[in-house]
mmCIF file of C-alpha atoms in Angstrom:
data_model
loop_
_atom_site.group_PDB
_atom_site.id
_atom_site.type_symbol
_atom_site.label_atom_id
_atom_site.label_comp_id
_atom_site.label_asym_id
_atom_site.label_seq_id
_atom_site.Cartn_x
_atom_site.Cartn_y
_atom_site.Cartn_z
ATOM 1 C CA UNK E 199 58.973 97.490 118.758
ATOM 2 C CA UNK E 200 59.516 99.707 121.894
ATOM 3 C CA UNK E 201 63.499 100.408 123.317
ATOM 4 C CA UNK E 202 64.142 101.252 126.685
ATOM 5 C CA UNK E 203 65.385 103.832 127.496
ATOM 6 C CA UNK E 204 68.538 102.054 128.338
ATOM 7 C CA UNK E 205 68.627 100.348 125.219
ATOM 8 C CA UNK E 206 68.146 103.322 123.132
ATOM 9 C CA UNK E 207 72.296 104.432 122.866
ATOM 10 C CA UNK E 208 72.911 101.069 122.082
ATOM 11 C CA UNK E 209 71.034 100.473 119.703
ATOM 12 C CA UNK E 210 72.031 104.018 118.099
ATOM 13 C CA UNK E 211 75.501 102.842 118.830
ATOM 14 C CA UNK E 212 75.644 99.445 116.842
ATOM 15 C CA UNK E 213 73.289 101.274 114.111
ATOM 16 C CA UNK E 214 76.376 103.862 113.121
ATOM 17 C CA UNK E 215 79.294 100.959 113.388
ATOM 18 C CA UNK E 216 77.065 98.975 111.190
ATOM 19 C CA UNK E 217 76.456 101.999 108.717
ATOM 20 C CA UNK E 218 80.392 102.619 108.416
ATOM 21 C CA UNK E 219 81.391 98.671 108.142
ATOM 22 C CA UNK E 220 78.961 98.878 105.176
ATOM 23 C CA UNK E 221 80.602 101.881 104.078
ATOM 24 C CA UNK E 222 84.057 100.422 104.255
ATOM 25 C CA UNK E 223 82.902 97.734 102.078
ATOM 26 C CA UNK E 224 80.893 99.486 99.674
ATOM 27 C CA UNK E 225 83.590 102.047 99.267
ATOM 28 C CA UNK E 226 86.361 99.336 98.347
ATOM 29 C CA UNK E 227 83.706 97.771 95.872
ATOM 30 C CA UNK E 228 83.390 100.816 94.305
ATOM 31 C CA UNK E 229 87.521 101.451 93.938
ATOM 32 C CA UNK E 230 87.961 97.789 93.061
ATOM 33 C CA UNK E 231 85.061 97.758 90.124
ATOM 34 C CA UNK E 232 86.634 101.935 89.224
ATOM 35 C CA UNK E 233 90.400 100.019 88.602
ATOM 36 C CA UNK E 234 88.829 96.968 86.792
ATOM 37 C CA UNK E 235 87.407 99.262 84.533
ATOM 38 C CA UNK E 236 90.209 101.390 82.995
ATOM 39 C CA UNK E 237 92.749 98.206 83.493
ATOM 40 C CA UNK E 238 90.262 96.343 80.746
ATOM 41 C CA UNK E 239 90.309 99.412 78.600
ATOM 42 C CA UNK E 240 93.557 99.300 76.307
ATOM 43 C CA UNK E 241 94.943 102.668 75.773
ATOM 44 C CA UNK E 242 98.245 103.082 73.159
ATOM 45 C CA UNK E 243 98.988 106.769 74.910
ATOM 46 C CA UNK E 244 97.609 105.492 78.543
ATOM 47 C CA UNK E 245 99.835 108.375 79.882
ATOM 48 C CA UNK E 246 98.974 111.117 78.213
ATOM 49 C CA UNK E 247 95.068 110.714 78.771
ATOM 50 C CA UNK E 248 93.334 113.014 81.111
ATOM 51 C CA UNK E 249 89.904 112.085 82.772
ATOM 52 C CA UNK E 250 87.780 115.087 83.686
ATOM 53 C CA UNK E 251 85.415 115.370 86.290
ATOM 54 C CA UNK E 252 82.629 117.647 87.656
ATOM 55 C CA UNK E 253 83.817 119.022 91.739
ATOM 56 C CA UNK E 254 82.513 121.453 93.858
ATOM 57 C CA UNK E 255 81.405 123.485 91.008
ATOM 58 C CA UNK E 256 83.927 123.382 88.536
ATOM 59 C CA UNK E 257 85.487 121.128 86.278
ATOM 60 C CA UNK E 258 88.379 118.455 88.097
ATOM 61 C CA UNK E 259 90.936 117.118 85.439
ATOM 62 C CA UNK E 260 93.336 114.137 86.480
ATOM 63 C CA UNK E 261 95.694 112.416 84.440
ATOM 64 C CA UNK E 262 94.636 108.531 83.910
ATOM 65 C CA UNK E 263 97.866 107.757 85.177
ATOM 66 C CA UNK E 264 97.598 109.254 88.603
ATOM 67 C CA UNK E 265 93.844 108.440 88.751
ATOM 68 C CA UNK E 266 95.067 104.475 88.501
ATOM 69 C CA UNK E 267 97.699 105.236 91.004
ATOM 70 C CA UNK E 268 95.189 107.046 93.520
ATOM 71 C CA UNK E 269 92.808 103.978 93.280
ATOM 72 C CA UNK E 270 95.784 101.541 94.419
ATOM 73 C CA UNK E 271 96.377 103.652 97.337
ATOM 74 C CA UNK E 272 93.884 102.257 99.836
ATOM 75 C CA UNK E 273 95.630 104.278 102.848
ATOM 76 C CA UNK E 274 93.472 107.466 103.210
ATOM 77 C CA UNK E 275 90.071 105.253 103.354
ATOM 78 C CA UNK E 276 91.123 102.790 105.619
ATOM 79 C CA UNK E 277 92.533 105.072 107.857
ATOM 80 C CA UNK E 278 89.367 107.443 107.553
ATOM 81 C CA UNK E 279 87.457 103.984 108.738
ATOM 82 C CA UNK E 280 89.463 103.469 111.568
ATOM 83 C CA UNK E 281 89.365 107.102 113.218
ATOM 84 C CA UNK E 282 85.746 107.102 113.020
ATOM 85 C CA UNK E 283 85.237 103.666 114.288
ATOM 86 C CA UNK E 284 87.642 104.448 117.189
ATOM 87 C CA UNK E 285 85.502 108.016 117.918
ATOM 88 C CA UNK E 286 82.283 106.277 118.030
ATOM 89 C CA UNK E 287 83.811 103.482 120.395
ATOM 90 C CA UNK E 288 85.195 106.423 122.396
ATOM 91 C CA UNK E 289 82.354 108.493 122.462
ATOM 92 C CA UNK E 290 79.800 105.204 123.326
ATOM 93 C CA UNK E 291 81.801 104.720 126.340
ATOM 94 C CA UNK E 292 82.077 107.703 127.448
ATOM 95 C CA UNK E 293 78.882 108.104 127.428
ATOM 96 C CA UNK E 294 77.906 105.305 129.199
ATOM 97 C CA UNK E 295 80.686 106.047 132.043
ATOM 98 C CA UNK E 296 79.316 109.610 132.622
ATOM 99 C CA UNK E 297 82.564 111.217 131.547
ATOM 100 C CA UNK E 298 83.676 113.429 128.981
ATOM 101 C CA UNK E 299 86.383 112.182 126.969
ATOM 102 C CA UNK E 300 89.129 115.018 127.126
ATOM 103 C CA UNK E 301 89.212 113.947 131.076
ATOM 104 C CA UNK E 302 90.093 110.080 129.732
ATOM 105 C CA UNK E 303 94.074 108.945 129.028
ATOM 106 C CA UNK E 304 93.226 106.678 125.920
ATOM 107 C CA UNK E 305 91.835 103.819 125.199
ATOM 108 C CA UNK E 306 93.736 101.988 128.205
ATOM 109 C CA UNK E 307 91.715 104.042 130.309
ATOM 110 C CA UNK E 308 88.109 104.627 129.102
ATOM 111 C CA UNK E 309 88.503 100.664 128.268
ATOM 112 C CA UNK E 310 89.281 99.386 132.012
ATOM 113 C CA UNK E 311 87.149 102.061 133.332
ATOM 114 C CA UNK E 312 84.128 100.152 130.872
ATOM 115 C CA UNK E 313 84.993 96.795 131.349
ATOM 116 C CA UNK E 314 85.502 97.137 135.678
ATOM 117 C CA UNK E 315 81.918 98.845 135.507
ATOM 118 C CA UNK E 316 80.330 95.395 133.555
ATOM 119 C CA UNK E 317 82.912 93.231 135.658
ATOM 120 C CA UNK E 318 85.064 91.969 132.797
ATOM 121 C CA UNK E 319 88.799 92.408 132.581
ATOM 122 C CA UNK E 320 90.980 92.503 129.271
ATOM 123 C CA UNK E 321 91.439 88.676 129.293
ATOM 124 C CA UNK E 322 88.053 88.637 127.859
ATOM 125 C CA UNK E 323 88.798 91.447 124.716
ATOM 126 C CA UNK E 324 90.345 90.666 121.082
ATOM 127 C CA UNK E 325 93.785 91.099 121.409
ATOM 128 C CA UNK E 326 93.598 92.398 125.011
ATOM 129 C CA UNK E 327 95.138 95.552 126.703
ATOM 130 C CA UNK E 328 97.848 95.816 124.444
ATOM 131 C CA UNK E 329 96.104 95.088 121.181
ATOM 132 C CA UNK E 330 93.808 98.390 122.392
ATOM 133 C CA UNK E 331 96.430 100.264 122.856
ATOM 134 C CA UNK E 332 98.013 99.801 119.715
ATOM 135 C CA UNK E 333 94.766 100.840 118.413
ATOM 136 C CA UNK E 334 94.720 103.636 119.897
ATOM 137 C CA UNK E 335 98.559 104.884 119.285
ATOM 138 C CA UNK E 336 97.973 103.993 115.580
ATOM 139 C CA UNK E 337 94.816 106.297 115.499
ATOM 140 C CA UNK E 338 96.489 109.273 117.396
ATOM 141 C CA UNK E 339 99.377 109.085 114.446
ATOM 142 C CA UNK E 340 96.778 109.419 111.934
ATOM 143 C CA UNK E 341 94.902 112.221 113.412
ATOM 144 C CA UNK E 342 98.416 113.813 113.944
ATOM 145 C CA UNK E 343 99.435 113.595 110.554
ATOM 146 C CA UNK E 344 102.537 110.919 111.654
ATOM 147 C CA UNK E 345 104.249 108.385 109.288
ATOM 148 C CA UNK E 346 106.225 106.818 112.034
ATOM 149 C CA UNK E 347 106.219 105.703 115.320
ATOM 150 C CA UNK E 348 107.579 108.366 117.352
ATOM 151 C CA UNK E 349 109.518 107.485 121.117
ATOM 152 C CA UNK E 350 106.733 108.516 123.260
ATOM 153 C CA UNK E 351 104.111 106.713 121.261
ATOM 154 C CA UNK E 352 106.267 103.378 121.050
ATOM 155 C CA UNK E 353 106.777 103.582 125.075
ATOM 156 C CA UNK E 354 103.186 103.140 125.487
ATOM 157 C CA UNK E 355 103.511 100.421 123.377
ATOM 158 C CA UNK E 356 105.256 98.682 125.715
ATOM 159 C CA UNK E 357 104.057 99.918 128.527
ATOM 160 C CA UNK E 358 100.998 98.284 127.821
ATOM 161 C CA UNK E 359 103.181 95.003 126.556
ATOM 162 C CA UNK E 360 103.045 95.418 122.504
ATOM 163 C CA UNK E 361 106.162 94.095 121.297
ATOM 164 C CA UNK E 362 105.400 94.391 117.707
ATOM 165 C CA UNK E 363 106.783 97.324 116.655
ATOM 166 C CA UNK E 364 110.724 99.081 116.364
ATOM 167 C CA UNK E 365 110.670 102.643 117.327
ATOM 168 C CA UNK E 366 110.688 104.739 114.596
ATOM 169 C CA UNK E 367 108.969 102.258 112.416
ATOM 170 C CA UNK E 368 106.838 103.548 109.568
ATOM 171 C CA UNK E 369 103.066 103.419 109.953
ATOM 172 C CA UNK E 370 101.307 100.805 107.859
ATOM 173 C CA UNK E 371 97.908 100.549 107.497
ATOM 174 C CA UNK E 372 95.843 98.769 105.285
ATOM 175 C CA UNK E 373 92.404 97.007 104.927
ATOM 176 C CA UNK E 374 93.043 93.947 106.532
ATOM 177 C CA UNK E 375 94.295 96.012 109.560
ATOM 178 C CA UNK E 376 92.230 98.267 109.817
ATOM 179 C CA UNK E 377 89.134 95.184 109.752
ATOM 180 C CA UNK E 378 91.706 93.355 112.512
ATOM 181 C CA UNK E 379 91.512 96.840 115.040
ATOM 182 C CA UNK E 380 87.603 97.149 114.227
ATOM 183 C CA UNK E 381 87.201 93.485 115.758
ATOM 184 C CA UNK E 382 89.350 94.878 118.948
ATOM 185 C CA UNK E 383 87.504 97.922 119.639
ATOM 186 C CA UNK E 384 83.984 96.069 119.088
ATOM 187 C CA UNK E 385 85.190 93.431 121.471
ATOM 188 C CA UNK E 386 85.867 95.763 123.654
ATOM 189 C CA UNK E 387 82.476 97.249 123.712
ATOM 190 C CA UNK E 388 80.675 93.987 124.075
ATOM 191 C CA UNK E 389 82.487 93.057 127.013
ATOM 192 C CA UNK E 390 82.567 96.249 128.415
ATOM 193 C CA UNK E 391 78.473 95.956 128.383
ATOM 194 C CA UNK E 392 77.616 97.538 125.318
ATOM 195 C CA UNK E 393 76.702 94.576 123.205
ATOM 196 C CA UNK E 394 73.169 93.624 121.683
ATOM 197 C CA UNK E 395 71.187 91.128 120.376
ATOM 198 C CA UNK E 396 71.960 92.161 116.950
ATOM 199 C CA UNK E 397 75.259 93.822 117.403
ATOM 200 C CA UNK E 398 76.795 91.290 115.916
ATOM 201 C CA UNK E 399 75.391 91.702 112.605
ATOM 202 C CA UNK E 400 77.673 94.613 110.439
ATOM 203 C CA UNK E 401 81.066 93.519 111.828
#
């Protein structure tokens, strides 16, 4: 089948959200079937057991007590999800605006800037301007390396009319979320005129 020209970065675009939705999944399949595993196993000295492990080279030795805990913590690959997924949505429409993205202010403006030039308005994205936004605040913490809301990040909150949070309040992220902000920033591609036939298909 031949693609336009046109076409082509969509299609490329929808091709990489699909490939990290199915990493996302696979991912938590594989952590889910890794804890059912050792929980069936019944160890008498549970915490003095040490799995070992071949990494980067060498030999990697974890205690099966912090293994179990490090499989329960679901934080560092949801969050991992949701910084990529935002970075390709950035970088798709960017691309398709003609600008570069260090000369856009966040999501609230790449995202009107997209959805003026396919003549839709927020009204028409999951959870509208301010669900973006809190997208984007909550990704900027990650990448930062914040555990709370800090006063500039919550005024943008409301500036953009998310309520939700208390300033100061810790950040909380988990898979559910992170599938709820995927949904936003896809929306907001498809309405801003980025959507396929087929884009549908990987969440």
């Amino acid at each position: 089948m031949n693609v336009s020209p046109s076409a082509a970065p969509t299609s490329g675009l929808w091709s990489r959200w699909g490939a990290l939705t199915r990493s996302l999944i696979s991912t938590r399949i594989a952590i889910e079937r890794e804890r059912s595993f050792w929980e069936s196993l019944n160890f008498t000295n549970r915490s003095n057991l040490k799995i070992k492990a071949r990494a980067r080279g060498g030999a990697f030795t974890i205690r099966l007590v912090d293994h179990a805990r490090a499989l329960e913590d679901e934080g560092t690959l949801v969050a991992a999800a949701l910084v990529l997924s935002y970075s390709v949505a950035e970088s798709a429409a960017t691309d398709h605006l003609g600008v570069e993205s260090r000369r856009v202010a966040g999501i609230e403006d790449w995202g009107t800037r997209l959805l003026k030039l396919a003549g839709a308005t927020w009204n028409q994205v999951e959870g509208g301007l301010a669900g973006a936004v809190e997208v984007g605040v909550i990704r900027n913490l990650i990448v930062h390396g914040s555990d709370r809301l800090d006063p500039k990040s919550h005024q943008r909150l409301l500036t953009a009319g998310c309520t939700e949070f208390e300033p100061d309040a810790p950040l909380s992220l988990d898979y559910e979320t992170v599938g709820v902000y995927r949904a936003r920033l896809r929306s907001l591609l498809m309405a801003g005129g980025l959507g396929s036939k087929t884009s549908g298909d990987d969440g």
